[in-house]
Structures are given as structure tokens and as C-alpha cells.
Amino acid sequence: TKLHVDGEAALARAISMREGGNILDLGRQVEETVYRVEGEYPIGIDFTFVQVQAKPVNRKVNEFIGTLLQAIAVVVVVMLVSLGIRTGFVVASLIPMAIVMSLMIMGTFDIGLNQMSLASLMIALGMLVDNAIVMTESIMVQMEEGKPAVEAAVDSAVELRIPLLISSLTTIAAFLPIYLAESDTGEYTAPLFKVVSITLLSSWILSLTMIPMLSVKFLRVRQRRSEGSYESPFFRLYRKTLLVGLQNRAASIVVIVVVFVVAMQLFGLVPVMFFPPNDRPTLMAELRLPVGSSLEKTDRVASEIERYLRDEMLVRTSEIENGEEGVVNWAVFMGEGAPRFILSMNPEQTTPEYAVFIINATSRKIIDQLIPQLRRFCFESFPDLKAQIHPLPLGPPITNPIEIRISGRNEDEIFAIVDALKAELYSLPGPSGISDDWGARAKKLMVHINEARAQRAGVTNLDIAISLQTALTGFDTTDFREDDKVIPVTLRSAAADRSDLSKLESLNVFSQATGLSVPLEQVADIEVAWEPANIRRRNRLTTVTVQSDLEPGVTAIEIIKQLTPWLEEQQKDWSLGYSWELGGEYETSIEANQSIVVKLPIAGLAIVLLLVGQFNSFRKPAIILITIPMGIIGVVIGLVLLRSYFGFMTLLGIIALSGVVINNAIVLLDRIRIEIEDNGLDPARAVVESAQRRLRPILLTTGTTIGGLIPLYLGGGPMWEPMAVTIMFGLLFATVLTLGLVPILYSLFYRLNYREFEY
């Protein structure tokens, strides 16, 4: 943004005076202020909104709200088709009420509407109707058995209040590691736990109050359910398959284990990526000249790149209307990083050799074509320039996708290893812009003091240092004050004297002890040497970090997998005390995943305590915990079929999936308990009867959860797609296995015999 100085001051005052509110309000206020400033100062004002976060945030929130409404519509349709008009409306009425109640509570706890909280509502959408389905099903069954509507509703609420609460709490506990994760990524995804918890607890409250009331008012049961109500072809097929599994338990478990092992082998076909690139049509070009370069040189390089953008990549409004693609506008910041306009960006500290471009394009797909083109121009035009050009990132800030740290004692040996490592990276397809954090060697002036001659002349090392500082960089002698400004007065030699080595040798060194001056060459020898511009250490060891960007379509994990065996083999020939360590995206991914994994025992303990408290048994919780990994089979198949990737959001999807699987298993085991304790059935028959009774509610829960996630998969963007795929396919396969595996494990743990069983 280029503004007249008074206009810039007015804009700055408008922003600084703004307290509270949100980014959309602030964006509108800034825009109004700029246009008002233009009217007040019509001369010398030229402004372009390169990044106004209000617009993309508003667009993203609107897209997610639209996706949420689509998910609600899908779930309602599934309810109406599966349960009929009356029952479907009773169950579906829970959705808007639970969402409104959740939004009210979110407002109380200052949880805003963003893509994370809105996606959490979509994830919880299919799970929250489970309580209503189970409650309505229980009320209908009791009404069919002859109970009055009010009595059936009250008895069902009393019977299910604890099981439904436990199932909701176990699902919430599965999300607990996300909230407890001690990392930037955990903080970023914490709303998942908060919103899912609020939504499920709201659903539980409404299921015990509103659903029984609406059931009494609208449900109509025409006839009592008979013994033959499970004699449809679908139920007969399920019962026959279940009995085959129960009668051949060992073979069934072996088959399931084999399928699980095969699925794990397919994980090698799934690409691994921490977070995908942003889907916004914006790219960043970070330029780093050799250390010591002046701001004027940085300005010249940036101006040449701007000229190239203007001549080769820029498209006009008329060209965009005709369908042409290219760069729309850009902003450049020299000597410092751009303001942190997105969470996943770390602004660079002030340094004269640095500049950053923020470039907007017509669409996201053209970004992948512009990046190689701009990289090629920078490499061919400025060989000493390090240009990092990449789309806007998602997730936590990562400086370089590929980083390998080489540590040791001797600088020369380290750089021998670094040179070999760079050569290996150049041989691999994918890396680009390979460099290291020490930068190009800089020309330095080495002053070797002859101590004997200096002592005879009465000159100390401090005298020589002060004289050199005065001649080269300048020595602050005093300050000049004007109003509230303090201006330093610096004593320094003329530019011609500073750049001429022969004149530096004749520089007079003033002795503070004797008050006399002697030529510098009398007490010291001067030489020019090439030395590292930066010297970096890590854990007290000299460390060089080899860095690399990636070509579009290549992931950091792919390169690391190829590079790690080479590093392990090369390390055998290194001297003692030299080591390598991976950084970049790989390290950040490991830290983020580890921050959640270390909290999993807490969630596991909470789930076990809840289950033991509900069932007063250790065998039933063990059955439920064994079923959780079965969802991984569907996860792998879904990621392979839909060509998605495994990343941090996929891990969160697996955690969410485990909560739903636990919920389904609880519903089934609780029904077995009711059939044995309340209805007096034989345990073997109770297992089959319970599986049939819970078949429809479990399938409806699965259908609504999958249906609610389809819009998130289609419209959630690259970040949410793998999570939606994980939950949908994982739940699909886990449901099928739960309906078979839970009864088989129950019969195995409780030693039930089905050899002579007949239904």
C-alpha cells in the first residue's frame, strides 16, 4: 500500500484506535479509512489492497457455513428416508436445536466461528443424532410392547440417561489429546475438542428432554412388534452371517487379523504430508542476498523482479475477463519481513539483504506454473540470490520443507560433509534452491596485531579497535536532540578511505595512554580473507543446516525417505563426534504428532474408567478397545482409493473415528446387558437378539455421520479432505466389523457355545 504520509498516519491511527471486534469489521474499517484518505489527499495517493484478510476469511467462513447447511440437509434426508416422516422429523429436530444450543455455549466461552469450529460441528453432526436415534428407538419398542406413550418416554429416558452420557463422554475423551497437545499445532486444532464436547453434551441434554416430549406428541405405533419383525431378507442375511462367525470364532478372528495386516501393508502406497499447501491463489517469494549486502542492492534486485512480474506475468482486468491466467498484483517488503497476516507465517527479522514478495494470482492452479518460472528467472539473473518461492502454507510455520543439520567440531570437516550432502540432494528429483544457513563466504578484513610492536608503541588492542571502528563503521560521539527526537552524531572516515586497503594501512591509531598516534601498519598486519558470513551452533556444537525447497507436487517425506539411508551409510565413514539430524517439515510433523501421542494414555485411561464404571467389568471394556484398531482398515482403503494423503489432520480423523467406534460398541454391549438382566434371555440368544436390535440404530448412526461428512470432503479444501476420508471409510469398515467382531469377542470372553444354537 502506497499512501501520502498524512494518509498513512490517518490509516495507522484508525487501526491503532480499534479495540475488540473481529477481522471482518477491522477490514471494512481499514478499507473505508483508505477511501476517505484518498478523498482528503487526492494528490500522491496510489493504493492497492494486496492482502485484506477480511475478504478471504469472510469467503472461507461463508463456504463452511454453506457446507454445514449441506451436511445438515444430507443428515435430515437420511433420517426421513430411513425412519419415516414422523420418526425422521422427531430425530432430525435434534440437529438445529443442538447446533443453536452449541452456538450459544460457544459464544459464552468466546469460541469464535472459524473453519476449525465449523468443521467440528460437521464432524459432530452425525454423532449427535445417535443419542436421538437410540432414544426414539427405545420409546418405539416400549410403546409397541403396550406401554402408554408417556410411560415409555419416561422409562426410556431413565434407562438410557447413563449409557448415553457414558457414550458421549467416551467420544469426548477420544478428542482430549487434541486439546492437551503441547504444541503450536495442538493450539491451532484445540477448537475440535471444545466444539465436539459442547455439541455432544448438548445433544445428550436434548435427547433426555426434547426427544421424549416430541416422541409422545408425534410418534404413532400401529401394532406390537412381533417375533418375526427381524425376518426381512436383510436381517436374515445378517443373522446367518453372524451365526457363521459365532460358530467359527477362531477362523473369523484370524480372517480379520489377516485383513488388518494386509491393510497396514497398503500404508506404503499413501503419500505422507504434514499439511498441504494453502488453497488461496497467493504465493510468497523470499529473497536473501549474501550477508553484508546493502539495502540498495536488495532494492535493485527486487526492482528487477518487479519488472519481470510486470512484463511477463501480470494480467490486466480485460485479460482476466477473457479467461487468461497470471499475476494480479503484489507487494514487496525490503529489509524486513511482511506483517504476520496469516498464522502460519513467521516474519523475518530486520536485515538489509532480505526482501519478500506477496504475489496474488488469478487462481490456485496457476500458482504451480508460476513458481518454476519465477525460480528460473531468479536463478539465471542473480546467481548469488537465494530465492524461496512457495504457496502460502497451512498449519504451523516452517522455514524450509527440507532441513538436515550437520554438527561437529571442525568447520572444514563439516563442510566436506555438507558438500557431499548437497551433491546428493541435487541428484534427487524434487529438491530445488539447495543452500545452507551459513550462506556464501564473505570477504573480511583480518587485522593481526603484533603484540610486541604494539606494546613498544604504547598501543593497546582497545585503541586499535576504537580507531578501526571510527574509520569504518563510525563512532558515536554525542547526540543531537530536537523536540522528542534523538539524533546520534557519528564520526567516520570518508567512503573513499574506507574502501582503499592502502589507506587503511596508513590509518593512525590513537593511544589513549600516551596521547600519540602511530600508523596501523606499524603495530598490525592487514589481510583480506574469505570467511563464513554466519557461524551457527546448536547444543554447543558447530552446526550447518542444509536447506531446500521442493518442486510442486513433491512432498518432504518422499525426499527424506530417499535421503535417510544415504545419510546412515555415509555416517559410518565420518569421524567420531560428527552427526546429522532432520529438521524442517519432518521435525515439525514429528513434534506435532508426538504432542498428541504422548497424551493418548490420558484419553485411554479416561475411556477405560468410564467403561469400567458403566459395565462394572474389565472384559467388556477390553472388547471395546480391541475393536478400535479395526477402523484403520477402512482408513487405508479410503486414502488409497481417493488418492488422499496421511498427515496431521488424518491423525486427528483417526482419533475422532475411535470415539465413534467406541460409541457403537457401547450401544451394542449395553443392549446385551438389558436382554440378559431385564428380559431374562439366555446369554447366547441375548447376543444375537441384541445385535439385531442395534443393527438399525448403528447403521443409521454410520449413515448420518458419513452423510454429514460428504460436504466436508467435497468442499472443505485440501486440509479437511483427508480427515473426512478417514472418518467416512474408517467408520464404514469399523461398523461392519463392530457388528460382527463385538458379538464374536463377547462370546469368546464369556465362553458362550453356539455349536447347537438355533434361532
PDB file of C-alpha atoms in Angstrom, residues 246 249-250 253 617-627 669 672 676 683 687 740-754:
ATOM      1  CA  LEU A 246     -20.046 -67.134  16.149  1.00  0.00           C
ATOM      2  CA  ARG A 249     -14.828 -67.795  16.131  1.00  0.00           C
ATOM      3  CA  ALA A 250     -11.167 -68.710  15.711  1.00  0.00           C
ATOM      4  CA  ILE A 253     -10.678 -63.662  14.157  1.00  0.00           C
ATOM      5  CA  SER A 617     -16.453 -55.236  34.242  1.00  0.00           C
ATOM      6  CA  PHE A 618     -12.989 -55.416  32.679  1.00  0.00           C
ATOM      7  CA  ARG A 619     -13.891 -57.826  29.902  1.00  0.00           C
ATOM      8  CA  LYS A 620     -16.404 -55.533  28.201  1.00  0.00           C
ATOM      9  CA  PRO A 621     -14.013 -52.525  28.064  1.00  0.00           C
ATOM     10  CA  ALA A 622     -11.379 -54.909  26.655  1.00  0.00           C
ATOM     11  CA  ILE A 623     -13.823 -55.932  23.894  1.00  0.00           C
ATOM     12  CA  ILE A 624     -14.443 -52.282  23.015  1.00  0.00           C
ATOM     13  CA  LEU A 625     -10.742 -51.358  22.968  1.00  0.00           C
ATOM     14  CA  ILE A 626      -9.927 -54.314  20.689  1.00  0.00           C
ATOM     15  CA  THR A 627     -12.439 -53.092  18.100  1.00  0.00           C
ATOM     16  CA  LEU A 669     -22.893 -54.233  24.718  1.00  0.00           C
ATOM     17  CA  ILE A 672     -26.781 -57.355  25.584  1.00  0.00           C
ATOM     18  CA  ILE A 676     -29.851 -60.722  29.902  1.00  0.00           C
ATOM     19  CA  PRO A 683     -26.618 -65.107  27.098  1.00  0.00           C
ATOM     20  CA  VAL A 687     -26.060 -61.678  21.909  1.00  0.00           C
ATOM     21  CA  GLY A 740     -19.600 -58.952  13.765  1.00  0.00           C
ATOM     22  CA  LEU A 741     -16.489 -58.674  15.901  1.00  0.00           C
ATOM     23  CA  VAL A 742     -18.114 -57.430  19.122  1.00  0.00           C
ATOM     24  CA  PRO A 743     -20.528 -60.404  19.352  1.00  0.00           C
ATOM     25  CA  ILE A 744     -17.690 -62.809  18.486  1.00  0.00           C
ATOM     26  CA  LEU A 745     -15.380 -61.348  21.144  1.00  0.00           C
ATOM     27  CA  TYR A 746     -18.217 -61.314  23.693  1.00  0.00           C
ATOM     28  CA  SER A 747     -18.956 -64.986  23.078  1.00  0.00           C
ATOM     29  CA  LEU A 748     -15.224 -65.743  23.310  1.00  0.00           C
ATOM     30  CA  PHE A 749     -14.634 -63.773  26.523  1.00  0.00           C
ATOM     31  CA  TYR A 750     -17.768 -65.167  28.195  1.00  0.00           C
ATOM     32  CA  ARG A 751     -17.312 -68.705  26.770  1.00  0.00           C
ATOM     33  CA  LEU A 752     -20.674 -68.970  25.043  1.00  0.00           C
ATOM     34  CA  ASN A 753     -21.376 -72.056  22.946  1.00  0.00           C
ATOM     35  CA  TYR A 754     -23.106 -71.753  19.556  1.00  0.00           C
TER      36      TYR A 754
END
